[in-house]
């Protein structure tokens, strides 16, 4: 029998290439997976996978054709569910958003709260992901819209890209940090201390020296900056910064409350390339649901307010270039 469940089993097996690991990823028993694939093959009267002898499980020629059509079926089902959700309007349904760490704290959570204040019967699923994974979540239909770093999406024909935030960046440190007692500070001076942040895109790396010293290193394949202390969520590093000489490069607005309280200081160095570059991403051929459109409108409003606030904070810092 060809069932939705068995189709998903086959798609996952083709991706993983191993029965045991596929069963574990699906949280089912090995025998249940084998049985599901066999039922599928018996129903079609074909062999979909070559396996045995400890080698990787691979689709047969017929299996490849089946999987190509199966993917379309699963995508069509996801689109149908999304369209049904859209027809529910703003009174009920599910808002699915993927966000990178930066935008989640700057505009994402605030906008979600404002959205729920207006539409209290909506459910919301927020996925906080590495910026390189947000677009993948949208492409898989796990999220209807993403807010993420845009540099890696240039030339992507499947997605609509709408820039949002190019906020000033800053290096945060504890009050009394050795760098604060110096006169003129250069980028090279920052390499004497470990950096604590998420991975940084190659558009930032290209402005930095080949040798990052204590700050971290580079991914030789992607060109991303890998900090000495890598975290998944940038907003959770207060304890590290307050209790060490670690530096945290991030958006100036990220630690507004800590700046006002005097528990964080800013290294008085700013360069034009020290900016965020995130925005909306969503599928080009899909109609956005009313809930997503309403959420995006709120994000745009929040971003406008953030820029005004950022200008006020920036004027309180004696930058040197």
PDB file of C-alpha atoms in Angstrom:
ATOM      1  CA  UNK A   1       0.000   0.000   0.000  1.00  0.00           C
ATOM      2  CA  UNK A   2       1.292   3.456  -0.907  1.00  0.00           C
ATOM      3  CA  UNK A   3       0.814   5.576   2.196  1.00  0.00           C
ATOM      4  CA  UNK A   4       2.076   9.014   3.152  1.00  0.00           C
ATOM      5  CA  UNK A   5       4.058   7.448   5.988  1.00  0.00           C
ATOM      6  CA  UNK A   6       5.842   4.962   3.751  1.00  0.00           C
ATOM      7  CA  UNK A   7       6.650   7.694   1.227  1.00  0.00           C
ATOM      8  CA  UNK A   8       8.296   9.687   4.014  1.00  0.00           C
ATOM      9  CA  UNK A   9      10.218   6.573   5.055  1.00  0.00           C
ATOM     10  CA  UNK A  10      11.577   6.181   1.520  1.00  0.00           C
ATOM     11  CA  UNK A  11      12.568   9.835   1.215  1.00  0.00           C
ATOM     12  CA  UNK A  12      14.405   9.719   4.523  1.00  0.00           C
ATOM     13  CA  UNK A  13      16.146   6.435   3.684  1.00  0.00           C
ATOM     14  CA  UNK A  14      17.401   7.892   0.405  1.00  0.00           C
ATOM     15  CA  UNK A  15      18.766  10.880   2.312  1.00  0.00           C
ATOM     16  CA  UNK A  16      20.499   8.924   5.081  1.00  0.00           C
ATOM     17  CA  UNK A  17      21.536   5.807   3.142  1.00  0.00           C
ATOM     18  CA  UNK A  18      21.387   3.458   6.114  1.00  0.00           C
ATOM     19  CA  UNK A  19      18.422   1.574   7.579  1.00  0.00           C
ATOM     20  CA  UNK A  20      19.489   1.731  11.223  1.00  0.00           C
ATOM     21  CA  UNK A  21      20.311   5.445  11.226  1.00  0.00           C
ATOM     22  CA  UNK A  22      17.159   6.232   9.244  1.00  0.00           C
ATOM     23  CA  UNK A  23      15.004   4.356  11.764  1.00  0.00           C
ATOM     24  CA  UNK A  24      16.672   6.235  14.625  1.00  0.00           C
ATOM     25  CA  UNK A  25      16.081   9.596  12.949  1.00  0.00           C
ATOM     26  CA  UNK A  26      12.412   8.711  12.430  1.00  0.00           C
ATOM     27  CA  UNK A  27      12.086   7.373  16.002  1.00  0.00           C
ATOM     28  CA  UNK A  28      10.804   4.009  14.797  1.00  0.00           C
ATOM     29  CA  UNK A  29      12.183   0.476  14.995  1.00  0.00           C
ATOM     30  CA  UNK A  30      14.456  -0.961  12.324  1.00  0.00           C
ATOM     31  CA  UNK A  31      11.888  -3.655  11.540  1.00  0.00           C
ATOM     32  CA  UNK A  32       9.118  -1.057  11.115  1.00  0.00           C
ATOM     33  CA  UNK A  33      11.220   0.792   8.551  1.00  0.00           C
ATOM     34  CA  UNK A  34      12.107  -2.384   6.639  1.00  0.00           C
ATOM     35  CA  UNK A  35       8.452  -3.428   6.656  1.00  0.00           C
ATOM     36  CA  UNK A  36       7.307  -0.009   5.426  1.00  0.00           C
ATOM     37  CA  UNK A  37       9.737  -0.011   2.500  1.00  0.00           C
ATOM     38  CA  UNK A  38       8.806  -3.597   1.601  1.00  0.00           C
ATOM     39  CA  UNK A  39       5.082  -2.759   1.602  1.00  0.00           C
ATOM     40  CA  UNK A  40       5.809   0.171  -0.703  1.00  0.00           C
ATOM     41  CA  UNK A  41       7.889  -1.939  -3.073  1.00  0.00           C
ATOM     42  CA  UNK A  42       5.337  -4.766  -3.092  1.00  0.00           C
ATOM     43  CA  UNK A  43       2.554  -2.309  -3.902  1.00  0.00           C
ATOM     44  CA  UNK A  44       4.523  -0.904  -6.845  1.00  0.00           C
ATOM     45  CA  UNK A  45       5.944  -4.311  -7.797  1.00  0.00           C
ATOM     46  CA  UNK A  46       9.431  -2.816  -8.147  1.00  0.00           C
ATOM     47  CA  UNK A  47      12.653  -2.616  -6.163  1.00  0.00           C
ATOM     48  CA  UNK A  48      13.251   0.958  -4.986  1.00  0.00           C
ATOM     49  CA  UNK A  49      16.596   0.483  -3.200  1.00  0.00           C
ATOM     50  CA  UNK A  50      19.756  -1.555  -3.654  1.00  0.00           C
ATOM     51  CA  UNK A  51      21.090  -2.704  -0.319  1.00  0.00           C
ATOM     52  CA  UNK A  52      23.066  -5.368   1.410  1.00  0.00           C
ATOM     53  CA  UNK A  53      26.668  -6.298   2.095  1.00  0.00           C
ATOM     54  CA  UNK A  54      27.199  -3.389   4.474  1.00  0.00           C
ATOM     55  CA  UNK A  55      27.319  -0.798   1.667  1.00  0.00           C
ATOM     56  CA  UNK A  56      25.285   2.389   1.579  1.00  0.00           C
ATOM     57  CA  UNK A  57      21.647   1.944   0.632  1.00  0.00           C
ATOM     58  CA  UNK A  58      21.059   3.674  -2.718  1.00  0.00           C
ATOM     59  CA  UNK A  59      17.953   4.118  -4.891  1.00  0.00           C
ATOM     60  CA  UNK A  60      17.606   2.023  -8.034  1.00  0.00           C
ATOM     61  CA  UNK A  61      16.902   3.766 -11.329  1.00  0.00           C
ATOM     62  CA  UNK A  62      13.182   3.216 -10.752  1.00  0.00           C
ATOM     63  CA  UNK A  63      13.674   4.337  -7.159  1.00  0.00           C
ATOM     64  CA  UNK A  64      15.190   7.619  -8.316  1.00  0.00           C
ATOM     65  CA  UNK A  65      12.145   8.303 -10.496  1.00  0.00           C
ATOM     66  CA  UNK A  66       9.807   7.398  -7.646  1.00  0.00           C
ATOM     67  CA  UNK A  67      11.617   9.664  -5.181  1.00  0.00           C
ATOM     68  CA  UNK A  68      11.547  12.604  -7.582  1.00  0.00           C
ATOM     69  CA  UNK A  69       7.758  12.367  -7.802  1.00  0.00           C
ATOM     70  CA  UNK A  70       7.422  11.595  -4.081  1.00  0.00           C
ATOM     71  CA  UNK A  71       9.165  14.859  -3.185  1.00  0.00           C
ATOM     72  CA  UNK A  72       6.650  16.744  -5.318  1.00  0.00           C
ATOM     73  CA  UNK A  73       3.782  14.994  -3.522  1.00  0.00           C
ATOM     74  CA  UNK A  74       5.137  15.919  -0.091  1.00  0.00           C
ATOM     75  CA  UNK A  75       5.734  19.533  -1.152  1.00  0.00           C
ATOM     76  CA  UNK A  76       2.249  19.772  -2.640  1.00  0.00           C
ATOM     77  CA  UNK A  77       0.788  18.471   0.614  1.00  0.00           C
ATOM     78  CA  UNK A  78       2.728  21.063   2.606  1.00  0.00           C
ATOM     79  CA  UNK A  79       1.517  23.808   0.273  1.00  0.00           C
ATOM     80  CA  UNK A  80      -2.068  22.601   0.662  1.00  0.00           C
ATOM     81  CA  UNK A  81      -1.800  22.730   4.458  1.00  0.00           C
ATOM     82  CA  UNK A  82      -0.329  26.230   4.231  1.00  0.00           C
ATOM     83  CA  UNK A  83      -3.161  27.394   1.974  1.00  0.00           C
ATOM     84  CA  UNK A  84      -5.756  26.005   4.374  1.00  0.00           C
ATOM     85  CA  UNK A  85      -4.051  27.810   7.240  1.00  0.00           C
ATOM     86  CA  UNK A  86      -4.116  31.006   5.209  1.00  0.00           C
ATOM     87  CA  UNK A  87      -7.879  30.677   4.687  1.00  0.00           C
ATOM     88  CA  UNK A  88      -8.327  30.708   8.467  1.00  0.00           C
ATOM     89  CA  UNK A  89      -7.170  34.321   8.456  1.00  0.00           C
ATOM     90  CA  UNK A  90      -5.977  35.977  11.638  1.00  0.00           C
ATOM     91  CA  UNK A  91      -8.488  34.513  14.081  1.00  0.00           C
ATOM     92  CA  UNK A  92      -6.755  31.158  14.349  1.00  0.00           C
ATOM     93  CA  UNK A  93      -3.987  29.178  12.741  1.00  0.00           C
ATOM     94  CA  UNK A  94      -0.222  28.859  13.024  1.00  0.00           C
ATOM     95  CA  UNK A  95       2.460  31.464  12.298  1.00  0.00           C
ATOM     96  CA  UNK A  96       5.756  29.737  11.456  1.00  0.00           C
ATOM     97  CA  UNK A  97       8.870  31.911  11.495  1.00  0.00           C
ATOM     98  CA  UNK A  98      12.581  31.059  11.388  1.00  0.00           C
ATOM     99  CA  UNK A  99      15.055  33.622  12.725  1.00  0.00           C
ATOM    100  CA  UNK A 100      18.764  34.027  13.090  1.00  0.00           C
ATOM    101  CA  UNK A 101      20.150  34.859  16.528  1.00  0.00           C
ATOM    102  CA  UNK A 102      20.733  38.562  15.763  1.00  0.00           C
ATOM    103  CA  UNK A 103      17.294  39.480  14.435  1.00  0.00           C
ATOM    104  CA  UNK A 104      15.473  37.306  16.961  1.00  0.00           C
ATOM    105  CA  UNK A 105      16.580  39.548  19.814  1.00  0.00           C
ATOM    106  CA  UNK A 106      16.605  42.838  17.917  1.00  0.00           C
ATOM    107  CA  UNK A 107      13.181  42.681  16.274  1.00  0.00           C
ATOM    108  CA  UNK A 108      11.852  39.114  16.267  1.00  0.00           C
ATOM    109  CA  UNK A 109      10.615  38.531  19.798  1.00  0.00           C
ATOM    110  CA  UNK A 110       9.333  42.097  20.186  1.00  0.00           C
ATOM    111  CA  UNK A 111       7.362  41.808  16.947  1.00  0.00           C
ATOM    112  CA  UNK A 112       5.959  38.419  17.961  1.00  0.00           C
ATOM    113  CA  UNK A 113       4.662  39.871  21.223  1.00  0.00           C
ATOM    114  CA  UNK A 114       3.017  42.755  19.399  1.00  0.00           C
ATOM    115  CA  UNK A 115       1.512  40.338  16.867  1.00  0.00           C
ATOM    116  CA  UNK A 116       0.003  38.193  19.636  1.00  0.00           C
ATOM    117  CA  UNK A 117      -1.371  41.269  21.365  1.00  0.00           C
ATOM    118  CA  UNK A 118      -3.398  41.967  18.207  1.00  0.00           C
ATOM    119  CA  UNK A 119      -4.157  38.335  17.347  1.00  0.00           C
ATOM    120  CA  UNK A 120      -4.308  36.410  20.653  1.00  0.00           C
ATOM    121  CA  UNK A 121      -5.840  33.245  19.195  1.00  0.00           C
ATOM    122  CA  UNK A 122      -2.987  32.576  16.797  1.00  0.00           C
ATOM    123  CA  UNK A 123      -0.402  29.919  17.584  1.00  0.00           C
ATOM    124  CA  UNK A 124       3.245  30.686  16.815  1.00  0.00           C
ATOM    125  CA  UNK A 125       6.249  28.483  16.090  1.00  0.00           C
ATOM    126  CA  UNK A 126       9.596  30.301  16.211  1.00  0.00           C
ATOM    127  CA  UNK A 127      12.754  28.459  15.147  1.00  0.00           C
ATOM    128  CA  UNK A 128      16.046  30.108  16.186  1.00  0.00           C
ATOM    129  CA  UNK A 129      18.693  28.812  13.786  1.00  0.00           C
ATOM    130  CA  UNK A 130      22.176  29.568  12.551  1.00  0.00           C
ATOM    131  CA  UNK A 131      21.797  32.191   9.860  1.00  0.00           C
ATOM    132  CA  UNK A 132      22.874  29.715   7.172  1.00  0.00           C
ATOM    133  CA  UNK A 133      20.008  27.358   8.148  1.00  0.00           C
ATOM    134  CA  UNK A 134      17.105  29.835   8.089  1.00  0.00           C
ATOM    135  CA  UNK A 135      16.649  29.786   4.307  1.00  0.00           C
ATOM    136  CA  UNK A 136      16.765  25.972   4.383  1.00  0.00           C
ATOM    137  CA  UNK A 137      13.882  25.980   6.856  1.00  0.00           C
ATOM    138  CA  UNK A 138      11.842  28.126   4.461  1.00  0.00           C
ATOM    139  CA  UNK A 139      12.727  25.947   1.466  1.00  0.00           C
ATOM    140  CA  UNK A 140      11.632  22.830   3.391  1.00  0.00           C
ATOM    141  CA  UNK A 141       8.313  24.555   4.244  1.00  0.00           C
ATOM    142  CA  UNK A 142       9.119  24.222   7.949  1.00  0.00           C
ATOM    143  CA  UNK A 143       8.776  28.007   8.163  1.00  0.00           C
ATOM    144  CA  UNK A 144       6.716  30.339   6.001  1.00  0.00           C
ATOM    145  CA  UNK A 145       9.077  33.282   6.396  1.00  0.00           C
ATOM    146  CA  UNK A 146      12.600  33.747   7.698  1.00  0.00           C
ATOM    147  CA  UNK A 147      14.548  36.683   9.099  1.00  0.00           C
ATOM    148  CA  UNK A 148      18.239  36.148   8.504  1.00  0.00           C
ATOM    149  CA  UNK A 149      21.611  37.357   7.227  1.00  0.00           C
ATOM    150  CA  UNK A 150      21.266  37.980   3.506  1.00  0.00           C
ATOM    151  CA  UNK A 151      24.812  37.756   2.134  1.00  0.00           C
ATOM    152  CA  UNK A 152      24.629  34.038   1.364  1.00  0.00           C
ATOM    153  CA  UNK A 153      21.334  34.346  -0.526  1.00  0.00           C
ATOM    154  CA  UNK A 154      22.440  36.552  -3.404  1.00  0.00           C
ATOM    155  CA  UNK A 155      21.275  35.096  -6.704  1.00  0.00           C
ATOM    156  CA  UNK A 156      18.817  32.613  -5.152  1.00  0.00           C
ATOM    157  CA  UNK A 157      16.015  32.336  -7.713  1.00  0.00           C
ATOM    158  CA  UNK A 158      13.625  30.486  -5.421  1.00  0.00           C
ATOM    159  CA  UNK A 159      13.302  33.168  -2.776  1.00  0.00           C
ATOM    160  CA  UNK A 160      12.163  36.730  -2.334  1.00  0.00           C
ATOM    161  CA  UNK A 161      14.638  38.780  -0.304  1.00  0.00           C
ATOM    162  CA  UNK A 162      13.645  41.994   1.486  1.00  0.00           C
ATOM    163  CA  UNK A 163      16.431  43.810   3.383  1.00  0.00           C
ATOM    164  CA  UNK A 164      15.514  45.050   6.858  1.00  0.00           C
ATOM    165  CA  UNK A 165      18.300  45.863   9.248  1.00  0.00           C
ATOM    166  CA  UNK A 166      21.704  47.355   8.669  1.00  0.00           C
ATOM    167  CA  UNK A 167      22.337  48.271  12.270  1.00  0.00           C
ATOM    168  CA  UNK A 168      25.623  49.608  13.615  1.00  0.00           C
ATOM    169  CA  UNK A 169      27.927  47.030  15.127  1.00  0.00           C
ATOM    170  CA  UNK A 170      30.018  47.387  18.269  1.00  0.00           C
ATOM    171  CA  UNK A 171      32.453  45.440  20.446  1.00  0.00           C
ATOM    172  CA  UNK A 172      31.072  45.015  23.952  1.00  0.00           C
ATOM    173  CA  UNK A 173      33.263  44.389  26.976  1.00  0.00           C
ATOM    174  CA  UNK A 174      33.162  44.643  30.749  1.00  0.00           C
ATOM    175  CA  UNK A 175      33.741  48.026  32.425  1.00  0.00           C
ATOM    176  CA  UNK A 176      37.421  48.267  33.306  1.00  0.00           C
ATOM    177  CA  UNK A 177      38.536  46.226  30.298  1.00  0.00           C
ATOM    178  CA  UNK A 178      42.207  46.976  29.405  1.00  0.00           C
ATOM    179  CA  UNK A 179      41.203  48.318  25.965  1.00  0.00           C
ATOM    180  CA  UNK A 180      39.197  51.116  27.535  1.00  0.00           C
ATOM    181  CA  UNK A 181      42.348  52.643  29.068  1.00  0.00           C
ATOM    182  CA  UNK A 182      44.112  53.039  25.720  1.00  0.00           C
ATOM    183  CA  UNK A 183      44.027  56.019  23.428  1.00  0.00           C
ATOM    184  CA  UNK A 184      43.507  55.216  19.770  1.00  0.00           C
ATOM    185  CA  UNK A 185      42.390  51.625  19.207  1.00  0.00           C
ATOM    186  CA  UNK A 186      42.864  49.633  16.015  1.00  0.00           C
ATOM    187  CA  UNK A 187      41.336  46.408  14.743  1.00  0.00           C
ATOM    188  CA  UNK A 188      44.656  44.688  15.462  1.00  0.00           C
ATOM    189  CA  UNK A 189      44.293  45.567  19.140  1.00  0.00           C
ATOM    190  CA  UNK A 190      41.067  43.556  19.274  1.00  0.00           C
ATOM    191  CA  UNK A 191      42.944  40.415  18.219  1.00  0.00           C
ATOM    192  CA  UNK A 192      44.668  40.237  21.607  1.00  0.00           C
ATOM    193  CA  UNK A 193      41.421  39.086  23.238  1.00  0.00           C
ATOM    194  CA  UNK A 194      39.020  36.195  22.608  1.00  0.00           C
ATOM    195  CA  UNK A 195      35.797  37.046  20.791  1.00  0.00           C
ATOM    196  CA  UNK A 196      32.483  35.574  21.904  1.00  0.00           C
ATOM    197  CA  UNK A 197      29.633  35.492  19.375  1.00  0.00           C
ATOM    198  CA  UNK A 198      27.907  33.371  16.761  1.00  0.00           C
ATOM    199  CA  UNK A 199      29.675  32.547  13.504  1.00  0.00           C
ATOM    200  CA  UNK A 200      30.141  35.688  11.425  1.00  0.00           C
ATOM    201  CA  UNK A 201      29.604  35.777   7.637  1.00  0.00           C
ATOM    202  CA  UNK A 202      32.406  36.112   5.126  1.00  0.00           C
ATOM    203  CA  UNK A 203      31.408  39.717   4.352  1.00  0.00           C
ATOM    204  CA  UNK A 204      32.823  40.560   7.812  1.00  0.00           C
ATOM    205  CA  UNK A 205      35.832  38.253   7.537  1.00  0.00           C
ATOM    206  CA  UNK A 206      37.104  39.957   4.401  1.00  0.00           C
ATOM    207  CA  UNK A 207      37.824  43.147   6.389  1.00  0.00           C
ATOM    208  CA  UNK A 208      39.929  41.392   9.011  1.00  0.00           C
ATOM    209  CA  UNK A 209      43.577  40.218   9.022  1.00  0.00           C
ATOM    210  CA  UNK A 210      44.505  36.683   7.999  1.00  0.00           C
ATOM    211  CA  UNK A 211      45.681  35.929  11.532  1.00  0.00           C
ATOM    212  CA  UNK A 212      42.934  36.579  14.062  1.00  0.00           C
ATOM    213  CA  UNK A 213      45.148  35.858  17.049  1.00  0.00           C
ATOM    214  CA  UNK A 214      43.100  35.190  20.189  1.00  0.00           C
ATOM    215  CA  UNK A 215      39.898  36.341  18.489  1.00  0.00           C
ATOM    216  CA  UNK A 216      39.290  33.053  16.652  1.00  0.00           C
ATOM    217  CA  UNK A 217      39.831  31.637  13.176  1.00  0.00           C
ATOM    218  CA  UNK A 218      38.261  31.114   9.768  1.00  0.00           C
ATOM    219  CA  UNK A 219      36.290  28.305   8.192  1.00  0.00           C
ATOM    220  CA  UNK A 220      38.496  27.426   5.216  1.00  0.00           C
ATOM    221  CA  UNK A 221      35.484  26.364   3.116  1.00  0.00           C
ATOM    222  CA  UNK A 222      32.880  29.047   3.809  1.00  0.00           C
ATOM    223  CA  UNK A 223      35.153  31.923   4.849  1.00  0.00           C
ATOM    224  CA  UNK A 224      33.054  32.456   7.968  1.00  0.00           C
ATOM    225  CA  UNK A 225      34.690  33.757  11.116  1.00  0.00           C
ATOM    226  CA  UNK A 226      34.601  31.198  13.911  1.00  0.00           C
ATOM    227  CA  UNK A 227      35.087  33.044  17.217  1.00  0.00           C
ATOM    228  CA  UNK A 228      37.246  31.701  20.010  1.00  0.00           C
ATOM    229  CA  UNK A 229      34.041  31.299  22.034  1.00  0.00           C
ATOM    230  CA  UNK A 230      31.211  30.293  19.731  1.00  0.00           C
ATOM    231  CA  UNK A 231      27.615  30.499  20.934  1.00  0.00           C
ATOM    232  CA  UNK A 232      24.323  29.743  19.223  1.00  0.00           C
ATOM    233  CA  UNK A 233      22.367  32.622  20.773  1.00  0.00           C
ATOM    234  CA  UNK A 234      24.167  35.947  21.037  1.00  0.00           C
ATOM    235  CA  UNK A 235      21.886  37.294  23.759  1.00  0.00           C
ATOM    236  CA  UNK A 236      23.020  34.690  26.314  1.00  0.00           C
ATOM    237  CA  UNK A 237      26.632  35.794  26.759  1.00  0.00           C
ATOM    238  CA  UNK A 238      26.293  38.346  29.587  1.00  0.00           C
ATOM    239  CA  UNK A 239      27.991  36.141  32.157  1.00  0.00           C
ATOM    240  CA  UNK A 240      30.983  35.540  29.908  1.00  0.00           C
ATOM    241  CA  UNK A 241      31.515  39.209  29.085  1.00  0.00           C
ATOM    242  CA  UNK A 242      31.042  40.476  32.644  1.00  0.00           C
ATOM    243  CA  UNK A 243      33.532  38.023  34.138  1.00  0.00           C
ATOM    244  CA  UNK A 244      36.405  38.020  31.627  1.00  0.00           C
ATOM    245  CA  UNK A 245      38.285  40.149  29.103  1.00  0.00           C
ATOM    246  CA  UNK A 246      36.318  38.543  26.273  1.00  0.00           C
ATOM    247  CA  UNK A 247      34.941  40.846  23.567  1.00  0.00           C
ATOM    248  CA  UNK A 248      31.510  40.449  22.015  1.00  0.00           C
ATOM    249  CA  UNK A 249      31.051  41.843  18.490  1.00  0.00           C
ATOM    250  CA  UNK A 250      27.368  42.368  17.821  1.00  0.00           C
ATOM    251  CA  UNK A 251      24.758  45.004  17.031  1.00  0.00           C
ATOM    252  CA  UNK A 252      24.928  48.171  19.140  1.00  0.00           C
ATOM    253  CA  UNK A 253      21.294  47.687  20.144  1.00  0.00           C
ATOM    254  CA  UNK A 254      21.847  44.130  21.358  1.00  0.00           C
ATOM    255  CA  UNK A 255      22.823  45.113  24.887  1.00  0.00           C
ATOM    256  CA  UNK A 256      21.020  48.424  25.282  1.00  0.00           C
ATOM    257  CA  UNK A 257      19.839  47.579  28.800  1.00  0.00           C
ATOM    258  CA  UNK A 258      23.332  46.550  29.925  1.00  0.00           C
ATOM    259  CA  UNK A 259      24.793  49.785  28.555  1.00  0.00           C
ATOM    260  CA  UNK A 260      22.231  51.864  30.418  1.00  0.00           C
ATOM    261  CA  UNK A 261      22.859  49.892  33.625  1.00  0.00           C
ATOM    262  CA  UNK A 262      26.628  50.319  33.278  1.00  0.00           C
ATOM    263  CA  UNK A 263      27.325  46.578  33.354  1.00  0.00           C
ATOM    264  CA  UNK A 264      28.641  46.619  29.760  1.00  0.00           C
ATOM    265  CA  UNK A 265      30.920  49.075  27.983  1.00  0.00           C
ATOM    266  CA  UNK A 266      31.615  49.621  24.290  1.00  0.00           C
ATOM    267  CA  UNK A 267      35.097  49.627  22.800  1.00  0.00           C
ATOM    268  CA  UNK A 268      35.169  53.047  21.068  1.00  0.00           C
ATOM    269  CA  UNK A 269      36.007  51.667  17.628  1.00  0.00           C
ATOM    270  CA  UNK A 270      33.648  51.594  14.661  1.00  0.00           C
ATOM    271  CA  UNK A 271      34.176  50.829  10.979  1.00  0.00           C
ATOM    272  CA  UNK A 272      31.643  51.265   8.145  1.00  0.00           C
ATOM    273  CA  UNK A 273      31.557  47.520   7.489  1.00  0.00           C
ATOM    274  CA  UNK A 274      30.579  46.786  11.097  1.00  0.00           C
ATOM    275  CA  UNK A 275      26.853  46.503  10.366  1.00  0.00           C
ATOM    276  CA  UNK A 276      24.197  43.835  10.414  1.00  0.00           C
ATOM    277  CA  UNK A 277      22.589  42.816   7.124  1.00  0.00           C
ATOM    278  CA  UNK A 278      19.443  40.813   7.731  1.00  0.00           C
ATOM    279  CA  UNK A 279      16.024  40.727   6.147  1.00  0.00           C
ATOM    280  CA  UNK A 280      12.958  38.692   5.216  1.00  0.00           C
ATOM    281  CA  UNK A 281      13.220  35.595   3.034  1.00  0.00           C
ATOM    282  CA  UNK A 282      10.255  33.643   1.689  1.00  0.00           C
ATOM    283  CA  UNK A 283       9.370  31.457  -1.289  1.00  0.00           C
ATOM    284  CA  UNK A 284       8.804  33.359  -4.512  1.00  0.00           C
ATOM    285  CA  UNK A 285       5.981  31.188  -5.837  1.00  0.00           C
ATOM    286  CA  UNK A 286       3.956  30.976  -2.611  1.00  0.00           C
ATOM    287  CA  UNK A 287       1.254  33.387  -1.486  1.00  0.00           C
ATOM    288  CA  UNK A 288       1.966  34.583   2.028  1.00  0.00           C
ATOM    289  CA  UNK A 289      -0.785  33.970   4.553  1.00  0.00           C
ATOM    290  CA  UNK A 290      -2.565  36.937   6.181  1.00  0.00           C
ATOM    291  CA  UNK A 291      -0.861  36.118   9.473  1.00  0.00           C
ATOM    292  CA  UNK A 292       2.615  36.312   7.936  1.00  0.00           C
ATOM    293  CA  UNK A 293       1.815  39.564   6.166  1.00  0.00           C
ATOM    294  CA  UNK A 294       0.549  41.061   9.423  1.00  0.00           C
ATOM    295  CA  UNK A 295       3.657  39.874  11.266  1.00  0.00           C
ATOM    296  CA  UNK A 296       5.955  41.313   8.613  1.00  0.00           C
ATOM    297  CA  UNK A 297       4.220  44.692   8.811  1.00  0.00           C
ATOM    298  CA  UNK A 298       4.868  44.744  12.554  1.00  0.00           C
ATOM    299  CA  UNK A 299       8.531  43.847  12.047  1.00  0.00           C
ATOM    300  CA  UNK A 300       8.934  46.733   9.605  1.00  0.00           C
ATOM    301  CA  UNK A 301       7.446  49.129  12.150  1.00  0.00           C
ATOM    302  CA  UNK A 302       9.710  47.804  14.905  1.00  0.00           C
ATOM    303  CA  UNK A 303      12.749  48.161  12.650  1.00  0.00           C
ATOM    304  CA  UNK A 304      11.887  51.803  11.976  1.00  0.00           C
ATOM    305  CA  UNK A 305      11.772  52.442  15.715  1.00  0.00           C
ATOM    306  CA  UNK A 306      15.052  50.580  16.255  1.00  0.00           C
ATOM    307  CA  UNK A 307      16.914  52.803  13.813  1.00  0.00           C
ATOM    308  CA  UNK A 308      15.721  55.919  15.649  1.00  0.00           C
ATOM    309  CA  UNK A 309      16.813  54.460  18.988  1.00  0.00           C
ATOM    310  CA  UNK A 310      20.171  53.396  17.558  1.00  0.00           C
ATOM    311  CA  UNK A 311      21.005  56.947  16.498  1.00  0.00           C
ATOM    312  CA  UNK A 312      20.433  58.184  20.040  1.00  0.00           C
ATOM    313  CA  UNK A 313      22.683  55.515  21.571  1.00  0.00           C
ATOM    314  CA  UNK A 314      25.426  55.992  18.959  1.00  0.00           C
ATOM    315  CA  UNK A 315      25.691  59.692  19.847  1.00  0.00           C
ATOM    316  CA  UNK A 316      26.633  58.790  23.429  1.00  0.00           C
ATOM    317  CA  UNK A 317      29.793  56.942  22.314  1.00  0.00           C
ATOM    318  CA  UNK A 318      33.043  58.664  21.392  1.00  0.00           C
ATOM    319  CA  UNK A 319      33.905  56.527  18.361  1.00  0.00           C
ATOM    320  CA  UNK A 320      37.295  56.539  16.685  1.00  0.00           C
ATOM    321  CA  UNK A 321      37.664  55.185  13.144  1.00  0.00           C
TER     322      UNK A 321
END
